[in-house]
mmCIF file of C-alpha atoms in Angstrom:
data_model
loop_
_atom_site.group_PDB
_atom_site.id
_atom_site.type_symbol
_atom_site.label_atom_id
_atom_site.label_comp_id
_atom_site.label_asym_id
_atom_site.label_seq_id
_atom_site.Cartn_x
_atom_site.Cartn_y
_atom_site.Cartn_z
ATOM 1 C CA GLY A 1 0.000 0.000 0.000
ATOM 2 C CA ALA A 2 0.933 3.659 -0.108
ATOM 3 C CA GLY A 3 3.493 4.928 2.328
ATOM 4 C CA VAL A 4 3.700 8.220 4.167
ATOM 5 C CA SER A 5 3.592 11.142 1.771
ATOM 6 C CA GLN A 6 4.693 14.717 2.353
ATOM 7 C CA SER A 7 4.277 17.907 0.393
ATOM 8 C CA PRO A 8 5.856 19.948 -0.901
ATOM 9 C CA SER A 9 9.071 18.007 -1.418
ATOM 10 C CA ASN A 10 11.025 21.256 -1.519
ATOM 11 C CA LYS A 11 10.169 24.733 -0.306
ATOM 12 C CA VAL A 12 12.171 27.910 -0.653
ATOM 13 C CA THR A 13 10.903 30.921 1.247
ATOM 14 C CA GLU A 14 12.048 34.310 2.368
ATOM 15 C CA LYS A 15 12.849 35.105 5.948
ATOM 16 C CA GLY A 16 9.738 36.299 7.774
ATOM 17 C CA LYS A 17 7.237 34.423 5.629
ATOM 18 C CA ASP A 18 4.946 31.673 6.938
ATOM 19 C CA VAL A 19 5.103 28.134 5.548
ATOM 20 C CA GLU A 20 2.855 25.086 5.787
ATOM 21 C CA LEU A 21 4.123 21.545 5.464
ATOM 22 C CA ARG A 22 1.755 18.661 4.902
ATOM 23 C CA CYS A 23 1.893 15.019 5.925
ATOM 24 C CA ASP A 24 -0.399 12.200 4.780
ATOM 25 C CA PRO A 25 0.167 9.176 7.023
ATOM 26 C CA ILE A 26 -0.330 5.566 6.087
ATOM 27 C CA SER A 27 -4.032 4.802 6.064
ATOM 28 C CA GLY A 28 -5.215 3.558 9.433
ATOM 29 C CA HIS A 29 -2.155 4.720 11.345
ATOM 30 C CA THR A 30 -3.299 6.515 14.467
ATOM 31 C CA ALA A 31 0.045 7.863 15.643
ATOM 32 C CA LEU A 32 1.855 10.609 13.758
ATOM 33 C CA TYR A 33 5.216 12.204 14.478
ATOM 34 C CA TRP A 34 7.110 15.201 13.117
ATOM 35 C CA TYR A 35 10.901 15.290 13.217
ATOM 36 C CA ARG A 36 13.448 17.765 11.915
ATOM 37 C CA GLN A 37 16.786 16.898 10.369
ATOM 38 C CA SER A 38 19.366 19.643 10.249
ATOM 39 C CA LEU A 39 23.130 19.768 9.927
ATOM 40 C CA GLY A 40 23.715 21.263 13.322
ATOM 41 C CA GLN A 41 21.122 19.378 15.361
ATOM 42 C CA GLY A 42 20.833 16.006 13.665
ATOM 43 C CA LEU A 43 17.460 14.291 13.815
ATOM 44 C CA GLU A 44 15.214 15.729 16.495
ATOM 45 C CA PHE A 45 11.639 15.108 17.580
ATOM 46 C CA LEU A 46 9.139 17.945 17.240
ATOM 47 C CA ILE A 47 5.615 16.773 18.041
ATOM 48 C CA TYR A 48 3.504 13.642 18.427
ATOM 49 C CA PHE A 49 -0.163 13.120 17.600
ATOM 50 C CA GLN A 50 -2.398 10.328 18.767
ATOM 51 C CA GLY A 51 -5.552 10.730 16.745
ATOM 52 C CA ASN A 52 -6.221 14.465 16.603
ATOM 53 C CA SER A 53 -4.679 15.313 19.941
ATOM 54 C CA ALA A 54 -1.050 16.156 20.597
ATOM 55 C CA PRO A 55 -0.009 14.763 23.970
ATOM 56 C CA ASP A 56 3.637 15.626 23.374
ATOM 57 C CA LYS A 57 4.667 18.975 21.891
ATOM 58 C CA SER A 58 7.907 19.106 23.815
ATOM 59 C CA GLY A 59 10.146 19.242 20.739
ATOM 60 C CA LEU A 60 8.681 22.341 19.123
ATOM 61 C CA PRO A 61 11.598 24.818 19.211
ATOM 62 C CA SER A 62 9.569 28.009 19.604
ATOM 63 C CA ASP A 63 6.051 29.377 19.567
ATOM 64 C CA ARG A 64 6.499 30.103 15.857
ATOM 65 C CA PHE A 65 5.995 26.382 15.296
ATOM 66 C CA SER A 66 2.568 24.785 15.477
ATOM 67 C CA ALA A 67 0.903 21.681 14.115
ATOM 68 C CA GLU A 68 -2.533 20.263 13.801
ATOM 69 C CA ARG A 69 -4.121 17.051 12.686
ATOM 70 C CA THR A 70 -7.643 16.731 11.426
ATOM 71 C CA GLY A 71 -9.841 13.684 10.987
ATOM 72 C CA GLY A 72 -7.150 11.534 12.540
ATOM 73 C CA SER A 73 -5.298 11.637 9.256
ATOM 74 C CA VAL A 74 -3.573 14.566 7.528
ATOM 75 C CA SER A 75 -1.297 16.765 9.589
ATOM 76 C CA THR A 76 0.013 20.255 8.873
ATOM 77 C CA LEU A 77 3.120 21.750 10.420
ATOM 78 C CA THR A 78 3.125 25.550 10.279
ATOM 79 C CA ILE A 79 6.150 27.739 10.795
ATOM 80 C CA GLN A 80 5.399 31.437 11.219
ATOM 81 C CA ARG A 81 7.852 34.238 10.525
ATOM 82 C CA THR A 82 10.479 31.813 9.271
ATOM 83 C CA GLN A 83 14.106 32.304 10.208
ATOM 84 C CA GLN A 84 17.221 31.038 8.467
ATOM 85 C CA GLU A 85 17.841 28.565 11.279
ATOM 86 C CA ASP A 86 14.539 26.893 10.367
ATOM 87 C CA SER A 87 16.189 25.573 7.200
ATOM 88 C CA ALA A 88 16.112 21.790 7.506
ATOM 89 C CA VAL A 89 14.425 18.659 6.265
ATOM 90 C CA TYR A 90 11.116 18.084 8.026
ATOM 91 C CA LEU A 91 10.206 14.424 8.303
ATOM 92 C CA CYS A 92 6.863 12.925 9.152
ATOM 93 C CA ALA A 93 6.359 9.399 10.456
ATOM 94 C CA SER A 94 3.287 7.363 11.248
ATOM 95 C CA SER A 95 2.636 4.156 13.111
ATOM 96 C CA LEU A 96 -0.118 1.754 13.946
ATOM 97 C CA VAL A 97 0.273 1.808 17.671
ATOM 98 C CA GLN A 98 1.011 -1.706 18.801
ATOM 99 C CA GLY A 99 2.422 -1.134 22.243
ATOM 100 C CA VAL A 100 6.033 -2.136 22.530
ATOM 101 C CA GLN A 101 6.096 -3.460 18.965
ATOM 102 C CA GLU A 102 5.352 -0.044 17.450
ATOM 103 C CA THR A 103 7.395 0.808 14.349
ATOM 104 C CA GLN A 104 7.461 4.274 12.819
ATOM 105 C CA TYR A 105 7.448 4.608 9.026
ATOM 106 C CA PHE A 106 8.811 7.790 7.557
ATOM 107 C CA GLY A 107 7.865 9.917 4.600
ATOM 108 C CA PRO A 108 10.375 11.374 2.117
ATOM 109 C CA GLY A 109 10.518 14.703 3.927
ATOM 110 C CA THR A 110 10.123 18.359 2.976
ATOM 111 C CA ARG A 111 13.356 20.230 2.403
ATOM 112 C CA LEU A 112 12.877 23.802 3.627
ATOM 113 C CA LEU A 113 15.288 26.571 2.712
ATOM 114 C CA VAL A 114 14.821 29.986 4.265
ATOM 115 C CA LEU A 115 16.691 32.729 2.445
ATOM 116 C CA ALA B 1 17.615 10.149 29.742
ATOM 117 C CA GLN B 2 17.789 7.779 26.815
ATOM 118 C CA SER B 3 20.531 8.227 24.238
ATOM 119 C CA VAL B 4 22.405 6.430 21.510
ATOM 120 C CA ALA B 5 25.880 7.048 20.170
ATOM 121 C CA GLN B 6 27.308 6.257 16.775
ATOM 122 C CA PRO B 7 31.053 6.672 17.209
ATOM 123 C CA GLU B 8 31.940 6.611 13.518
ATOM 124 C CA ASP B 9 30.954 9.413 11.160
ATOM 125 C CA GLN B 10 31.916 7.264 8.185
ATOM 126 C CA VAL B 11 32.659 3.621 7.490
ATOM 127 C CA ASN B 12 34.423 2.520 4.327
ATOM 128 C CA VAL B 13 34.260 -1.073 3.125
ATOM 129 C CA ALA B 14 34.997 -2.894 -0.103
ATOM 130 C CA GLU B 15 32.174 -4.597 -1.936
ATOM 131 C CA GLY B 16 31.848 -8.218 -0.870
ATOM 132 C CA ASN B 17 33.457 -7.646 2.525
ATOM 133 C CA PRO B 18 31.502 -7.804 5.785
ATOM 134 C CA LEU B 19 30.387 -4.499 7.244
ATOM 135 C CA THR B 20 29.683 -3.295 10.756
ATOM 136 C CA VAL B 21 28.129 0.011 11.777
ATOM 137 C CA LYS B 22 28.448 0.626 15.487
ATOM 138 C CA CYS B 23 25.862 1.853 17.966
ATOM 139 C CA THR B 24 25.927 2.040 21.749
ATOM 140 C CA TYR B 25 23.043 3.029 23.957
ATOM 141 C CA SER B 26 22.294 4.463 27.356
ATOM 142 C CA VAL B 27 18.834 3.809 28.748
ATOM 143 C CA SER B 28 17.060 3.191 31.990
ATOM 144 C CA GLY B 29 15.233 -0.095 31.868
ATOM 145 C CA ASN B 30 14.950 -2.348 28.856
ATOM 146 C CA PRO B 31 15.972 -0.714 25.584
ATOM 147 C CA TYR B 32 13.884 -0.672 22.436
ATOM 148 C CA LEU B 33 16.384 -0.192 19.605
ATOM 149 C CA PHE B 34 16.026 0.533 15.911
ATOM 150 C CA TRP B 35 18.096 0.911 12.762
ATOM 151 C CA TYR B 36 17.016 3.100 9.860
ATOM 152 C CA VAL B 37 18.714 3.833 6.535
ATOM 153 C CA GLN B 38 18.515 7.046 4.536
ATOM 154 C CA TYR B 39 19.389 7.188 0.855
ATOM 155 C CA PRO B 40 20.182 10.594 -0.714
ATOM 156 C CA ASN B 41 17.169 12.919 -0.798
ATOM 157 C CA ARG B 42 14.953 10.229 0.683
ATOM 158 C CA GLY B 43 13.268 9.699 4.021
ATOM 159 C CA LEU B 44 14.266 7.098 6.557
ATOM 160 C CA GLN B 45 13.591 3.454 5.785
ATOM 161 C CA PHE B 46 13.106 0.998 8.634
ATOM 162 C CA LEU B 47 15.650 -1.836 8.686
ATOM 163 C CA LEU B 48 15.123 -3.712 11.933
ATOM 164 C CA LYS B 49 14.356 -3.438 15.622
ATOM 165 C CA TYR B 50 15.121 -5.109 18.904
ATOM 166 C CA ILE B 51 12.359 -5.249 21.467
ATOM 167 C CA THR B 52 12.923 -8.498 23.294
ATOM 168 C CA GLY B 53 13.914 -12.075 22.612
ATOM 169 C CA ASP B 54 16.825 -13.258 20.485
ATOM 170 C CA ASN B 55 19.862 -11.036 20.618
ATOM 171 C CA LEU B 56 20.440 -11.443 16.880
ATOM 172 C CA VAL B 57 17.816 -9.569 14.917
ATOM 173 C CA LYS B 58 17.409 -10.011 11.170
ATOM 174 C CA GLY B 59 16.039 -7.248 9.019
ATOM 175 C CA SER B 60 15.607 -5.971 5.491
ATOM 176 C CA TYR B 61 18.144 -6.189 2.653
ATOM 177 C CA GLY B 62 20.228 -8.861 4.418
ATOM 178 C CA PHE B 63 21.078 -6.690 7.416
ATOM 179 C CA GLU B 64 21.171 -7.961 10.960
ATOM 180 C CA ALA B 65 22.014 -6.473 14.325
ATOM 181 C CA GLU B 66 23.296 -7.966 17.527
ATOM 182 C CA PHE B 67 21.984 -6.745 20.852
ATOM 183 C CA ASN B 68 24.640 -6.984 23.554
ATOM 184 C CA LYS B 69 23.387 -6.021 26.980
ATOM 185 C CA SER B 70 26.719 -6.239 28.782
ATOM 186 C CA GLN B 71 28.370 -3.914 26.243
ATOM 187 C CA THR B 72 25.223 -1.794 25.767
ATOM 188 C CA SER B 73 25.647 -2.115 22.027
ATOM 189 C CA PHE B 74 23.451 -2.745 19.021
ATOM 190 C CA HIS B 75 25.797 -2.963 16.050
ATOM 191 C CA LEU B 76 24.435 -3.302 12.522
ATOM 192 C CA LYS B 77 26.055 -5.977 10.363
ATOM 193 C CA LYS B 78 25.940 -7.505 6.923
ATOM 194 C CA PRO B 79 28.049 -10.455 5.784
ATOM 195 C CA SER B 80 28.728 -9.130 2.276
ATOM 196 C CA ALA B 81 28.439 -5.441 1.404
ATOM 197 C CA LEU B 82 26.964 -4.153 -1.849
ATOM 198 C CA VAL B 83 27.699 -0.830 -3.519
ATOM 199 C CA SER B 84 23.964 -0.136 -3.259
ATOM 200 C CA ASP B 85 24.245 -0.308 0.553
ATOM 201 C CA SER B 86 26.035 3.049 0.477
ATOM 202 C CA ALA B 87 23.819 5.380 2.504
ATOM 203 C CA LEU B 88 23.419 7.119 5.854
ATOM 204 C CA TYR B 89 22.528 4.810 8.733
ATOM 205 C CA PHE B 90 20.827 5.885 11.945
ATOM 206 C CA CYS B 91 20.537 4.026 15.211
ATOM 207 C CA ALA B 92 17.643 5.041 17.454
ATOM 208 C CA VAL B 93 16.186 4.257 20.849
ATOM 209 C CA ARG B 94 12.580 4.689 21.827
ATOM 210 C CA ASP B 95 11.993 7.162 24.614
ATOM 211 C CA ARG B 96 10.538 5.395 27.621
ATOM 212 C CA GLY B 97 9.204 8.373 29.490
ATOM 213 C CA GLY B 98 6.167 10.521 29.010
ATOM 214 C CA ALA B 99 3.205 10.115 26.714
ATOM 215 C CA THR B 100 5.063 9.337 23.520
ATOM 216 C CA ASN B 101 7.051 6.641 21.774
ATOM 217 C CA LYS B 102 9.255 9.218 20.109
ATOM 218 C CA LEU B 103 12.596 8.053 18.784
ATOM 219 C CA ILE B 104 15.921 9.458 19.906
ATOM 220 C CA PHE B 105 18.451 9.185 17.100
ATOM 221 C CA GLY B 106 22.186 8.920 16.907
ATOM 222 C CA THR B 107 24.167 11.278 14.738
ATOM 223 C CA GLY B 108 24.289 8.892 11.811
ATOM 224 C CA THR B 109 27.057 6.938 10.091
ATOM 225 C CA LEU B 110 27.782 7.313 6.405
ATOM 226 C CA LEU B 111 28.533 3.942 4.858
ATOM 227 C CA ALA B 112 30.584 4.004 1.675
ATOM 228 C CA VAL B 113 30.989 0.726 -0.185
ATOM 229 C CA GLN B 114 33.692 0.785 -2.838
ATOM 230 C CA PRO B 115 33.382 -1.430 -5.916
#
């Protein structure tokens, strides 16, 4: 079946603009994660959704970052007033929660460049 | 706090030779360990995981990993490397605290297989 999809695949924006990144998880997967991959910070967790609620937002780096999930499916990560340090690859992962056996499956990522 | 370390930024191996990519972990309690691979401009692909049971875990593309509790290691291995195995490899541990199964990643090891 189809894997996790993300759009756009690449995004170039100017400093100060807002951007929206989209994630379509694997059908039926109730858990959804956002991670960020950058040269300086490596791979870091941003936010976790279970259904439409976000019990863990601890990785969001500032209040310019927000995310939502609707219908227990698609998620949008929004970055307001983008800064150059926001340049990174944003990865989405989903999983069918199975307790200790849970495995996260990742999308191809959105490469964000803030000029 | 949970953490993993990948001591080698890059591993070079000749095609046909065995390969090892190292990972050590630091966790409280039983570790849940994962290996992912990332090809250029692609997302992370799941290779294998250790949750419990046999210390030798077999995964995709002929890879396997050995869980060693006394050495707190989870090294990735393959008996015979292929040029197509060249990629970035990440070890990860599942966070055991809080409301999430977020993954904590190592810094990654670039595997280069020479023909």
